[in-house]
Amino acid sequence: MLNDNVFIEGVPEVHPIPNLEGGISVLACPSGYSIGSSNWVFKTEYERVGYLTSSSTRSTHSRSVEWEKLQDADALILTSLGRTPELSLESVIIEVSQTVLDTLKRGGNVLMPVNPVGSIFDLIDVVSRSIDNAGGSILETRIYFISPVAKGALAYSNVNAEWLSESRQNAVYVPEEPFCHIALVRNGRLKLYSNIYESFCREYKTPCVVFTGHPSLRLGDAPHLLEMWGNDSKNALIMTDPDYPLNEVYRPYEELAIRAFYYPIETRLEFSQLNSTLLPIELKPKVSIDI
């Protein structure tokens, strides 16, 4: 249980946070990065400390970032800043789409190691729409999302409308489906599995696109699929997580014939954005700490 002197607001459901003592209030503010992602404000009777996590001002599936509660803090702790500011998100998305289509037209499979929350929702949308627009024989391509939490993650994205962007919130209340993956599951184009064993081994068809973990290529089902498909140059590995650059995680697999691509999808704020406008003009903390 929370200490009686601790108060948390701003989130639909609050889970106990241990070791908060002495009349501290904790406020969660949408950070704009993904569903449920938040920046935090810790406030005592005398001080306000902001904690900036992965944040984004881009238009994505998630609720827009809210800066108001972080303004004029006594201290602002900066974490999880973007790693690839020089890359255009739009051009990266185009590269992902083109590589997926090129691989499928070759008769190859596409392996995309991802986390089960965050950009996965947008990536499923991008890949499925690219296949639709291309038409032809690749319309039969199946998309697989393999994770122990695959079903829960997709369900979570549809029932937590308060964390979605305004346009997707409006779709919920029309009612429409805020994400395309509901229709994809319903019509059989998107298949969900908890692992690559059991039913997946018997049922999957190629060519296909597989989303699974982990982007480190050290755990989860991605390493097993990489070994399975690695000897065929028709197949492609597409890495999109900016926290796991290809040159850092791919060394054990460099001898494989599979084509490996790194298209980091980076939507987080990077330091130059904060330093040029947000910190001095919008947020104006007394002290900022980059960790």
PDB file of C-alpha atoms in Angstrom:
ATOM      1  CA  MET A   1       0.000   0.000   0.000  1.00  0.00           C
ATOM      2  CA  LEU A   2       1.033   3.586  -0.506  1.00  0.00           C
ATOM      3  CA  ASN A   3       1.957   5.666   2.480  1.00  0.00           C
ATOM      4  CA  ASP A   4      -0.980   7.837   3.595  1.00  0.00           C
ATOM      5  CA  ASN A   5       1.064  10.928   2.775  1.00  0.00           C
ATOM      6  CA  VAL A   6       1.580   9.962  -0.861  1.00  0.00           C
ATOM      7  CA  PHE A   7      -0.914  11.076  -3.479  1.00  0.00           C
ATOM      8  CA  ILE A   8      -0.812  10.158  -7.162  1.00  0.00           C
ATOM      9  CA  GLU A   9      -2.983  11.708  -9.847  1.00  0.00           C
ATOM     10  CA  GLY A  10      -3.166  11.767 -13.612  1.00  0.00           C
ATOM     11  CA  VAL A  11      -3.303   8.052 -14.371  1.00  0.00           C
ATOM     12  CA  PRO A  12      -6.423   5.897 -14.728  1.00  0.00           C
ATOM     13  CA  GLU A  13      -5.012   3.124 -12.559  1.00  0.00           C
ATOM     14  CA  VAL A  14      -2.372   3.558  -9.908  1.00  0.00           C
ATOM     15  CA  HIS A  15      -0.067   0.802  -8.784  1.00  0.00           C
ATOM     16  CA  PRO A  16       1.728   1.002  -5.440  1.00  0.00           C
ATOM     17  CA  ILE A  17       5.034   2.869  -5.516  1.00  0.00           C
ATOM     18  CA  PRO A  18       7.200   1.857  -2.552  1.00  0.00           C
ATOM     19  CA  ASN A  19       9.441   4.004  -0.380  1.00  0.00           C
ATOM     20  CA  LEU A  20       7.741   7.341  -0.993  1.00  0.00           C
ATOM     21  CA  GLU A  21       7.605   9.121   2.334  1.00  0.00           C
ATOM     22  CA  GLY A  22       7.040  12.549   3.779  1.00  0.00           C
ATOM     23  CA  GLY A  23       4.019  14.051   2.035  1.00  0.00           C
ATOM     24  CA  ILE A  24       5.083  13.566  -1.585  1.00  0.00           C
ATOM     25  CA  SER A  25       2.524  13.939  -4.356  1.00  0.00           C
ATOM     26  CA  VAL A  26       3.225  12.273  -7.696  1.00  0.00           C
ATOM     27  CA  LEU A  27       1.673  13.439 -10.945  1.00  0.00           C
ATOM     28  CA  ALA A  28       1.789  11.561 -14.258  1.00  0.00           C
ATOM     29  CA  CYS A  29       1.624  13.614 -17.462  1.00  0.00           C
ATOM     30  CA  PRO A  30       1.270  12.091 -20.962  1.00  0.00           C
ATOM     31  CA  SER A  31       4.656  12.099 -22.698  1.00  0.00           C
ATOM     32  CA  GLY A  32       3.387  11.514 -26.243  1.00  0.00           C
ATOM     33  CA  TYR A  33       5.715   8.580 -26.909  1.00  0.00           C
ATOM     34  CA  SER A  34       3.464   5.527 -26.666  1.00  0.00           C
ATOM     35  CA  ILE A  35       0.319   4.272 -24.983  1.00  0.00           C
ATOM     36  CA  GLY A  36       0.623   4.875 -21.251  1.00  0.00           C
ATOM     37  CA  SER A  37       4.000   6.617 -21.448  1.00  0.00           C
ATOM     38  CA  SER A  38       4.292   9.398 -18.900  1.00  0.00           C
ATOM     39  CA  ASN A  39       6.515  12.116 -17.589  1.00  0.00           C
ATOM     40  CA  TRP A  40       6.422  12.604 -13.843  1.00  0.00           C
ATOM     41  CA  VAL A  41       6.304  15.423 -11.335  1.00  0.00           C
ATOM     42  CA  PHE A  42       7.294  14.798  -7.709  1.00  0.00           C
ATOM     43  CA  LYS A  43       6.118  17.540  -5.400  1.00  0.00           C
ATOM     44  CA  THR A  44       6.683  18.228  -1.734  1.00  0.00           C
ATOM     45  CA  GLU A  45       5.618  21.218   0.305  1.00  0.00           C
ATOM     46  CA  TYR A  46       8.755  23.065  -0.780  1.00  0.00           C
ATOM     47  CA  GLU A  47       9.954  21.710  -4.142  1.00  0.00           C
ATOM     48  CA  ARG A  48       8.808  20.357  -7.502  1.00  0.00           C
ATOM     49  CA  VAL A  49      11.003  17.913  -9.413  1.00  0.00           C
ATOM     50  CA  GLY A  50      10.154  16.864 -12.960  1.00  0.00           C
ATOM     51  CA  TYR A  51      11.276  13.572 -14.481  1.00  0.00           C
ATOM     52  CA  LEU A  52      11.326  13.556 -18.283  1.00  0.00           C
ATOM     53  CA  THR A  53      11.147  10.062 -19.781  1.00  0.00           C
ATOM     54  CA  SER A  54      10.768   9.039 -23.445  1.00  0.00           C
ATOM     55  CA  SER A  55       8.786  11.940 -24.890  1.00  0.00           C
ATOM     56  CA  SER A  56       7.644  12.897 -28.356  1.00  0.00           C
ATOM     57  CA  THR A  57       6.024  15.869 -30.041  1.00  0.00           C
ATOM     58  CA  ARG A  58       5.339  13.896 -33.215  1.00  0.00           C
ATOM     59  CA  SER A  59       1.881  12.841 -34.276  1.00  0.00           C
ATOM     60  CA  THR A  60       1.633   9.110 -33.551  1.00  0.00           C
ATOM     61  CA  HIS A  61      -0.969   6.766 -32.101  1.00  0.00           C
ATOM     62  CA  SER A  62      -0.528   8.049 -28.554  1.00  0.00           C
ATOM     63  CA  ARG A  63      -1.979  10.978 -26.672  1.00  0.00           C
ATOM     64  CA  SER A  64      -0.117  14.250 -27.227  1.00  0.00           C
ATOM     65  CA  VAL A  65       2.567  15.296 -24.785  1.00  0.00           C
ATOM     66  CA  GLU A  66       1.494  17.703 -22.040  1.00  0.00           C
ATOM     67  CA  TRP A  67       4.116  20.134 -20.762  1.00  0.00           C
ATOM     68  CA  GLU A  68       2.105  22.345 -18.415  1.00  0.00           C
ATOM     69  CA  LYS A  69       2.723  20.431 -15.178  1.00  0.00           C
ATOM     70  CA  LEU A  70       6.469  20.244 -15.873  1.00  0.00           C
ATOM     71  CA  GLN A  71       6.909  23.989 -16.262  1.00  0.00           C
ATOM     72  CA  ASP A  72       9.005  26.034 -13.813  1.00  0.00           C
ATOM     73  CA  ALA A  73      10.190  23.014 -11.826  1.00  0.00           C
ATOM     74  CA  ASP A  74      12.931  23.414  -9.252  1.00  0.00           C
ATOM     75  CA  ALA A  75      14.754  20.615 -11.059  1.00  0.00           C
ATOM     76  CA  LEU A  76      14.098  18.670 -14.247  1.00  0.00           C
ATOM     77  CA  ILE A  77      15.743  15.280 -14.773  1.00  0.00           C
ATOM     78  CA  LEU A  78      16.205  14.409 -18.462  1.00  0.00           C
ATOM     79  CA  THR A  79      16.311  10.759 -19.522  1.00  0.00           C
ATOM     80  CA  SER A  80      15.671   8.598 -22.594  1.00  0.00           C
ATOM     81  CA  LEU A  81      16.515  11.207 -25.214  1.00  0.00           C
ATOM     82  CA  GLY A  82      16.585  10.323 -28.909  1.00  0.00           C
ATOM     83  CA  ARG A  83      19.701   8.706 -30.384  1.00  0.00           C
ATOM     84  CA  THR A  84      19.354   9.371 -34.128  1.00  0.00           C
ATOM     85  CA  PRO A  85      18.359  13.026 -34.625  1.00  0.00           C
ATOM     86  CA  GLU A  86      19.892  13.179 -38.103  1.00  0.00           C
ATOM     87  CA  LEU A  87      17.397  10.725 -39.615  1.00  0.00           C
ATOM     88  CA  SER A  88      14.030  11.706 -41.052  1.00  0.00           C
ATOM     89  CA  LEU A  89      11.216   9.579 -39.642  1.00  0.00           C
ATOM     90  CA  GLU A  90       9.261   9.862 -42.875  1.00  0.00           C
ATOM     91  CA  SER A  91      12.158   8.601 -44.998  1.00  0.00           C
ATOM     92  CA  VAL A  92      12.780   5.728 -42.572  1.00  0.00           C
ATOM     93  CA  ILE A  93       9.140   4.614 -42.818  1.00  0.00           C
ATOM     94  CA  ILE A  94       9.418   4.649 -46.614  1.00  0.00           C
ATOM     95  CA  GLU A  95      12.570   2.523 -46.433  1.00  0.00           C
ATOM     96  CA  VAL A  96      10.850   0.007 -44.164  1.00  0.00           C
ATOM     97  CA  SER A  97       7.877  -0.259 -46.522  1.00  0.00           C
ATOM     98  CA  GLN A  98      10.031  -0.645 -49.625  1.00  0.00           C
ATOM     99  CA  THR A  99      12.234  -3.297 -48.035  1.00  0.00           C
ATOM    100  CA  VAL A 100       9.220  -5.297 -46.860  1.00  0.00           C
ATOM    101  CA  LEU A 101       7.634  -5.217 -50.311  1.00  0.00           C
ATOM    102  CA  ASP A 102      10.881  -6.028 -52.116  1.00  0.00           C
ATOM    103  CA  THR A 103      11.466  -9.028 -49.850  1.00  0.00           C
ATOM    104  CA  LEU A 104       7.947 -10.377 -50.240  1.00  0.00           C
ATOM    105  CA  LYS A 105       8.118 -10.030 -54.021  1.00  0.00           C
ATOM    106  CA  ARG A 106      11.303 -12.124 -53.937  1.00  0.00           C
ATOM    107  CA  GLY A 107       9.387 -14.794 -52.059  1.00  0.00           C
ATOM    108  CA  GLY A 108      11.308 -14.074 -48.868  1.00  0.00           C
ATOM    109  CA  ASN A 109      10.274 -13.649 -45.257  1.00  0.00           C
ATOM    110  CA  VAL A 110      10.669 -10.483 -43.194  1.00  0.00           C
ATOM    111  CA  LEU A 111      11.757 -10.676 -39.562  1.00  0.00           C
ATOM    112  CA  MET A 112      11.189  -7.526 -37.496  1.00  0.00           C
ATOM    113  CA  PRO A 113      12.432  -7.815 -33.882  1.00  0.00           C
ATOM    114  CA  VAL A 114      10.396  -5.420 -31.740  1.00  0.00           C
ATOM    115  CA  ASN A 115       9.071  -4.834 -28.264  1.00  0.00           C
ATOM    116  CA  PRO A 116       5.411  -5.831 -27.800  1.00  0.00           C
ATOM    117  CA  VAL A 117       4.308  -2.268 -27.051  1.00  0.00           C
ATOM    118  CA  GLY A 118       5.107   1.107 -28.567  1.00  0.00           C
ATOM    119  CA  SER A 119       6.005   1.325 -32.252  1.00  0.00           C
ATOM    120  CA  ILE A 120       4.604  -2.156 -32.936  1.00  0.00           C
ATOM    121  CA  PHE A 121       1.121  -0.640 -33.294  1.00  0.00           C
ATOM    122  CA  ASP A 122       2.288   1.795 -35.974  1.00  0.00           C
ATOM    123  CA  LEU A 123       4.500  -0.782 -37.694  1.00  0.00           C
ATOM    124  CA  ILE A 124       1.639  -3.242 -38.161  1.00  0.00           C
ATOM    125  CA  ASP A 125      -0.337  -0.394 -39.695  1.00  0.00           C
ATOM    126  CA  VAL A 126       2.522   0.642 -42.007  1.00  0.00           C
ATOM    127  CA  VAL A 127       3.292  -2.898 -43.178  1.00  0.00           C
ATOM    128  CA  SER A 128      -0.324  -3.908 -43.776  1.00  0.00           C
ATOM    129  CA  ARG A 129      -1.120  -0.730 -45.707  1.00  0.00           C
ATOM    130  CA  SER A 130       2.020  -1.116 -47.810  1.00  0.00           C
ATOM    131  CA  ILE A 131       0.958  -4.639 -48.746  1.00  0.00           C
ATOM    132  CA  ASP A 132      -2.559  -3.425 -49.563  1.00  0.00           C
ATOM    133  CA  ASN A 133      -1.236  -0.633 -51.775  1.00  0.00           C
ATOM    134  CA  ALA A 134       1.141  -2.956 -53.614  1.00  0.00           C
ATOM    135  CA  GLY A 135      -1.619  -5.431 -54.459  1.00  0.00           C
ATOM    136  CA  GLY A 136      -0.995  -8.501 -56.551  1.00  0.00           C
ATOM    137  CA  SER A 137       0.074 -11.839 -55.158  1.00  0.00           C
ATOM    138  CA  ILE A 138       1.571 -10.401 -51.969  1.00  0.00           C
ATOM    139  CA  LEU A 139      -1.938  -9.547 -50.762  1.00  0.00           C
ATOM    140  CA  GLU A 140      -1.970 -13.135 -49.504  1.00  0.00           C
ATOM    141  CA  THR A 141       0.953 -12.389 -47.177  1.00  0.00           C
ATOM    142  CA  ARG A 142       0.331 -13.219 -43.541  1.00  0.00           C
ATOM    143  CA  ILE A 143       1.584 -11.022 -40.726  1.00  0.00           C
ATOM    144  CA  TYR A 144       2.504 -12.741 -37.470  1.00  0.00           C
ATOM    145  CA  PHE A 145       2.867 -11.111 -34.065  1.00  0.00           C
ATOM    146  CA  ILE A 146       4.609 -13.531 -31.727  1.00  0.00           C
ATOM    147  CA  SER A 147       4.880 -12.710 -28.041  1.00  0.00           C
ATOM    148  CA  PRO A 148       3.632 -14.131 -24.738  1.00  0.00           C
ATOM    149  CA  VAL A 149       1.691 -10.868 -24.408  1.00  0.00           C
ATOM    150  CA  ALA A 150       0.648 -10.419 -28.062  1.00  0.00           C
ATOM    151  CA  LYS A 151      -3.084 -10.759 -27.439  1.00  0.00           C
ATOM    152  CA  GLY A 152      -2.978  -8.645 -24.308  1.00  0.00           C
ATOM    153  CA  ALA A 153      -0.920  -5.909 -25.958  1.00  0.00           C
ATOM    154  CA  LEU A 154      -3.329  -5.499 -28.863  1.00  0.00           C
ATOM    155  CA  ALA A 155      -6.330  -5.602 -26.546  1.00  0.00           C
ATOM    156  CA  TYR A 156      -4.680  -3.022 -24.288  1.00  0.00           C
ATOM    157  CA  SER A 157      -4.252  -0.640 -27.209  1.00  0.00           C
ATOM    158  CA  ASN A 158      -7.988  -0.647 -27.863  1.00  0.00           C
ATOM    159  CA  VAL A 159      -9.442  -0.377 -24.367  1.00  0.00           C
ATOM    160  CA  ASN A 160      -7.255   2.470 -23.086  1.00  0.00           C
ATOM    161  CA  ALA A 161      -8.682   5.199 -25.285  1.00  0.00           C
ATOM    162  CA  GLU A 162      -7.635   7.967 -22.888  1.00  0.00           C
ATOM    163  CA  TRP A 163      -4.001   7.304 -23.854  1.00  0.00           C
ATOM    164  CA  LEU A 164      -4.619   7.540 -27.616  1.00  0.00           C
ATOM    165  CA  SER A 165      -4.301  10.529 -29.925  1.00  0.00           C
ATOM    166  CA  GLU A 166      -7.430  12.625 -30.367  1.00  0.00           C
ATOM    167  CA  SER A 167      -8.227  11.179 -33.796  1.00  0.00           C
ATOM    168  CA  ARG A 168      -7.985   7.615 -32.488  1.00  0.00           C
ATOM    169  CA  GLN A 169     -10.038   8.506 -29.415  1.00  0.00           C
ATOM    170  CA  ASN A 170     -12.750   9.840 -31.700  1.00  0.00           C
ATOM    171  CA  ALA A 171     -12.719   6.562 -33.626  1.00  0.00           C
ATOM    172  CA  VAL A 172     -13.404   4.667 -30.397  1.00  0.00           C
ATOM    173  CA  TYR A 173     -16.493   6.704 -29.605  1.00  0.00           C
ATOM    174  CA  VAL A 174     -18.024   6.753 -33.121  1.00  0.00           C
ATOM    175  CA  PRO A 175     -17.630   3.719 -32.753  1.00  0.00           C
ATOM    176  CA  GLU A 176     -14.851   2.701 -35.107  1.00  0.00           C
ATOM    177  CA  GLU A 177     -11.680   0.737 -34.582  1.00  0.00           C
ATOM    178  CA  PRO A 178      -8.760   2.998 -33.591  1.00  0.00           C
ATOM    179  CA  PHE A 179      -6.190   0.591 -35.056  1.00  0.00           C
ATOM    180  CA  CYS A 180      -6.258  -1.536 -38.179  1.00  0.00           C
ATOM    181  CA  HIS A 181      -4.988  -4.611 -36.349  1.00  0.00           C
ATOM    182  CA  ILE A 182      -8.473  -5.475 -35.086  1.00  0.00           C
ATOM    183  CA  ALA A 183      -9.739  -5.919 -38.636  1.00  0.00           C
ATOM    184  CA  LEU A 184      -6.526  -7.697 -39.637  1.00  0.00           C
ATOM    185  CA  VAL A 185      -6.997 -10.271 -36.871  1.00  0.00           C
ATOM    186  CA  ARG A 186     -10.657 -10.672 -37.721  1.00  0.00           C
ATOM    187  CA  ASN A 187     -10.006 -11.382 -41.403  1.00  0.00           C
ATOM    188  CA  GLY A 188      -7.073 -13.671 -40.682  1.00  0.00           C
ATOM    189  CA  ARG A 189      -4.297 -11.537 -42.131  1.00  0.00           C
ATOM    190  CA  LEU A 190      -2.714 -10.907 -38.716  1.00  0.00           C
ATOM    191  CA  LYS A 191      -2.092 -13.994 -36.615  1.00  0.00           C
ATOM    192  CA  LEU A 192      -1.156 -13.923 -32.938  1.00  0.00           C
ATOM    193  CA  TYR A 193       0.988 -16.552 -31.229  1.00  0.00           C
ATOM    194  CA  SER A 194       2.609 -16.740 -27.826  1.00  0.00           C
ATOM    195  CA  ASN A 195       5.763 -18.447 -29.190  1.00  0.00           C
ATOM    196  CA  ILE A 196       7.182 -20.041 -32.343  1.00  0.00           C
ATOM    197  CA  TYR A 197       6.593 -23.568 -31.114  1.00  0.00           C
ATOM    198  CA  GLU A 198       3.382 -25.562 -30.931  1.00  0.00           C
ATOM    199  CA  SER A 199       0.731 -24.234 -33.335  1.00  0.00           C
ATOM    200  CA  PHE A 200       2.888 -21.621 -35.095  1.00  0.00           C
ATOM    201  CA  CYS A 201       5.282 -24.258 -36.443  1.00  0.00           C
ATOM    202  CA  ARG A 202       2.374 -26.172 -37.944  1.00  0.00           C
ATOM    203  CA  GLU A 203       0.334 -23.268 -39.247  1.00  0.00           C
ATOM    204  CA  TYR A 204       2.590 -20.495 -40.523  1.00  0.00           C
ATOM    205  CA  LYS A 205       2.824 -19.880 -44.251  1.00  0.00           C
ATOM    206  CA  THR A 206       5.499 -18.154 -46.285  1.00  0.00           C
ATOM    207  CA  PRO A 207       6.269 -15.576 -47.471  1.00  0.00           C
ATOM    208  CA  CYS A 208       5.363 -13.710 -44.319  1.00  0.00           C
ATOM    209  CA  VAL A 209       6.198 -10.810 -42.026  1.00  0.00           C
ATOM    210  CA  VAL A 210       6.955 -11.649 -38.397  1.00  0.00           C
ATOM    211  CA  PHE A 211       7.024  -9.216 -35.488  1.00  0.00           C
ATOM    212  CA  THR A 212       8.591 -10.759 -32.410  1.00  0.00           C
ATOM    213  CA  GLY A 213      11.092 -10.058 -29.651  1.00  0.00           C
ATOM    214  CA  HIS A 214      13.629  -9.168 -28.742  1.00  0.00           C
ATOM    215  CA  PRO A 215      15.399  -6.320 -30.623  1.00  0.00           C
ATOM    216  CA  SER A 216      18.621  -7.213 -28.803  1.00  0.00           C
ATOM    217  CA  LEU A 217      18.678 -10.497 -30.793  1.00  0.00           C
ATOM    218  CA  ARG A 218      19.784 -12.199 -27.586  1.00  0.00           C
ATOM    219  CA  LEU A 219      16.482 -13.456 -26.216  1.00  0.00           C
ATOM    220  CA  GLY A 220      12.940 -14.180 -27.272  1.00  0.00           C
ATOM    221  CA  ASP A 221      11.999 -15.894 -30.526  1.00  0.00           C
ATOM    222  CA  ALA A 222      13.863 -13.561 -32.902  1.00  0.00           C
ATOM    223  CA  PRO A 223      17.232 -15.390 -32.602  1.00  0.00           C
ATOM    224  CA  HIS A 224      15.571 -18.720 -33.421  1.00  0.00           C
ATOM    225  CA  LEU A 225      13.844 -17.352 -36.527  1.00  0.00           C
ATOM    226  CA  LEU A 226      17.059 -15.628 -37.554  1.00  0.00           C
ATOM    227  CA  GLU A 227      18.870 -18.955 -37.431  1.00  0.00           C
ATOM    228  CA  MET A 228      16.009 -20.634 -39.308  1.00  0.00           C
ATOM    229  CA  TRP A 229      15.868 -18.080 -42.128  1.00  0.00           C
ATOM    230  CA  GLY A 230      19.439 -16.832 -42.021  1.00  0.00           C
ATOM    231  CA  ASN A 231      20.859 -18.977 -44.820  1.00  0.00           C
ATOM    232  CA  ASP A 232      18.571 -17.596 -47.518  1.00  0.00           C
ATOM    233  CA  SER A 233      19.358 -14.191 -49.037  1.00  0.00           C
ATOM    234  CA  LYS A 234      15.742 -13.790 -50.126  1.00  0.00           C
ATOM    235  CA  ASN A 235      14.852 -13.182 -46.482  1.00  0.00           C
ATOM    236  CA  ALA A 236      15.334  -9.892 -44.648  1.00  0.00           C
ATOM    237  CA  LEU A 237      15.956  -8.776 -41.093  1.00  0.00           C
ATOM    238  CA  ILE A 238      14.681  -5.257 -40.397  1.00  0.00           C
ATOM    239  CA  MET A 239      15.804  -3.614 -37.166  1.00  0.00           C
ATOM    240  CA  THR A 240      13.868  -0.503 -36.149  1.00  0.00           C
ATOM    241  CA  ASP A 241      14.633   0.017 -32.457  1.00  0.00           C
ATOM    242  CA  PRO A 242      17.102   2.925 -32.074  1.00  0.00           C
ATOM    243  CA  ASP A 243      18.303   1.540 -28.738  1.00  0.00           C
ATOM    244  CA  TYR A 244      19.625  -1.575 -30.494  1.00  0.00           C
ATOM    245  CA  PRO A 245      21.754  -0.487 -33.476  1.00  0.00           C
ATOM    246  CA  LEU A 246      22.457  -3.229 -35.982  1.00  0.00           C
ATOM    247  CA  ASN A 247      26.237  -2.903 -35.667  1.00  0.00           C
ATOM    248  CA  GLU A 248      25.993  -3.586 -31.932  1.00  0.00           C
ATOM    249  CA  VAL A 249      23.657  -6.588 -31.918  1.00  0.00           C
ATOM    250  CA  TYR A 250      24.289  -8.357 -35.230  1.00  0.00           C
ATOM    251  CA  ARG A 251      27.897  -9.454 -34.814  1.00  0.00           C
ATOM    252  CA  PRO A 252      27.117 -13.118 -33.972  1.00  0.00           C
ATOM    253  CA  TYR A 253      25.105 -13.367 -37.199  1.00  0.00           C
ATOM    254  CA  GLU A 254      27.339 -11.534 -39.679  1.00  0.00           C
ATOM    255  CA  GLU A 255      28.108 -14.697 -41.651  1.00  0.00           C
ATOM    256  CA  LEU A 256      24.447 -15.361 -42.425  1.00  0.00           C
ATOM    257  CA  ALA A 257      23.145 -14.815 -45.954  1.00  0.00           C
ATOM    258  CA  ILE A 258      19.969 -13.046 -44.833  1.00  0.00           C
ATOM    259  CA  ARG A 259      19.899  -9.355 -45.748  1.00  0.00           C
ATOM    260  CA  ALA A 260      20.042  -7.165 -42.631  1.00  0.00           C
ATOM    261  CA  PHE A 261      18.751  -3.587 -42.523  1.00  0.00           C
ATOM    262  CA  TYR A 262      18.744  -0.918 -39.840  1.00  0.00           C
ATOM    263  CA  TYR A 263      15.979   1.669 -40.090  1.00  0.00           C
ATOM    264  CA  PRO A 264      15.730   3.264 -36.631  1.00  0.00           C
ATOM    265  CA  ILE A 265      12.266   4.621 -35.959  1.00  0.00           C
ATOM    266  CA  GLU A 266      13.095   7.384 -33.520  1.00  0.00           C
ATOM    267  CA  THR A 267      10.240   9.558 -32.307  1.00  0.00           C
ATOM    268  CA  ARG A 268      11.745  10.654 -28.991  1.00  0.00           C
ATOM    269  CA  LEU A 269      12.859  14.189 -28.355  1.00  0.00           C
ATOM    270  CA  GLU A 270      16.587  14.699 -28.703  1.00  0.00           C
ATOM    271  CA  PHE A 271      18.738  17.104 -26.756  1.00  0.00           C
ATOM    272  CA  SER A 272      19.013  19.830 -29.408  1.00  0.00           C
ATOM    273  CA  GLN A 273      15.213  20.161 -29.462  1.00  0.00           C
ATOM    274  CA  LEU A 274      15.109  20.482 -25.700  1.00  0.00           C
ATOM    275  CA  ASN A 275      18.065  22.823 -25.520  1.00  0.00           C
ATOM    276  CA  SER A 276      16.913  25.198 -28.258  1.00  0.00           C
ATOM    277  CA  THR A 277      13.277  25.797 -27.368  1.00  0.00           C
ATOM    278  CA  LEU A 278      11.666  23.549 -24.783  1.00  0.00           C
ATOM    279  CA  LEU A 279      14.055  24.049 -21.881  1.00  0.00           C
ATOM    280  CA  PRO A 280      14.666  27.816 -22.091  1.00  0.00           C
ATOM    281  CA  ILE A 281      11.228  28.876 -23.358  1.00  0.00           C
ATOM    282  CA  GLU A 282       8.568  26.280 -22.540  1.00  0.00           C
ATOM    283  CA  LEU A 283       9.723  24.375 -19.455  1.00  0.00           C
ATOM    284  CA  LYS A 284      12.142  26.833 -17.800  1.00  0.00           C
ATOM    285  CA  PRO A 285      13.404  24.668 -14.925  1.00  0.00           C
ATOM    286  CA  LYS A 286      15.737  26.204 -12.372  1.00  0.00           C
ATOM    287  CA  VAL A 287      18.106  23.262 -12.855  1.00  0.00           C
ATOM    288  CA  SER A 288      18.190  20.562 -15.548  1.00  0.00           C
ATOM    289  CA  ILE A 289      20.026  17.270 -15.090  1.00  0.00           C
ATOM    290  CA  ASP A 290      20.811  14.994 -18.039  1.00  0.00           C
ATOM    291  CA  ILE A 291      21.313  11.350 -17.036  1.00  0.00           C
TER     292      ILE A 291
END
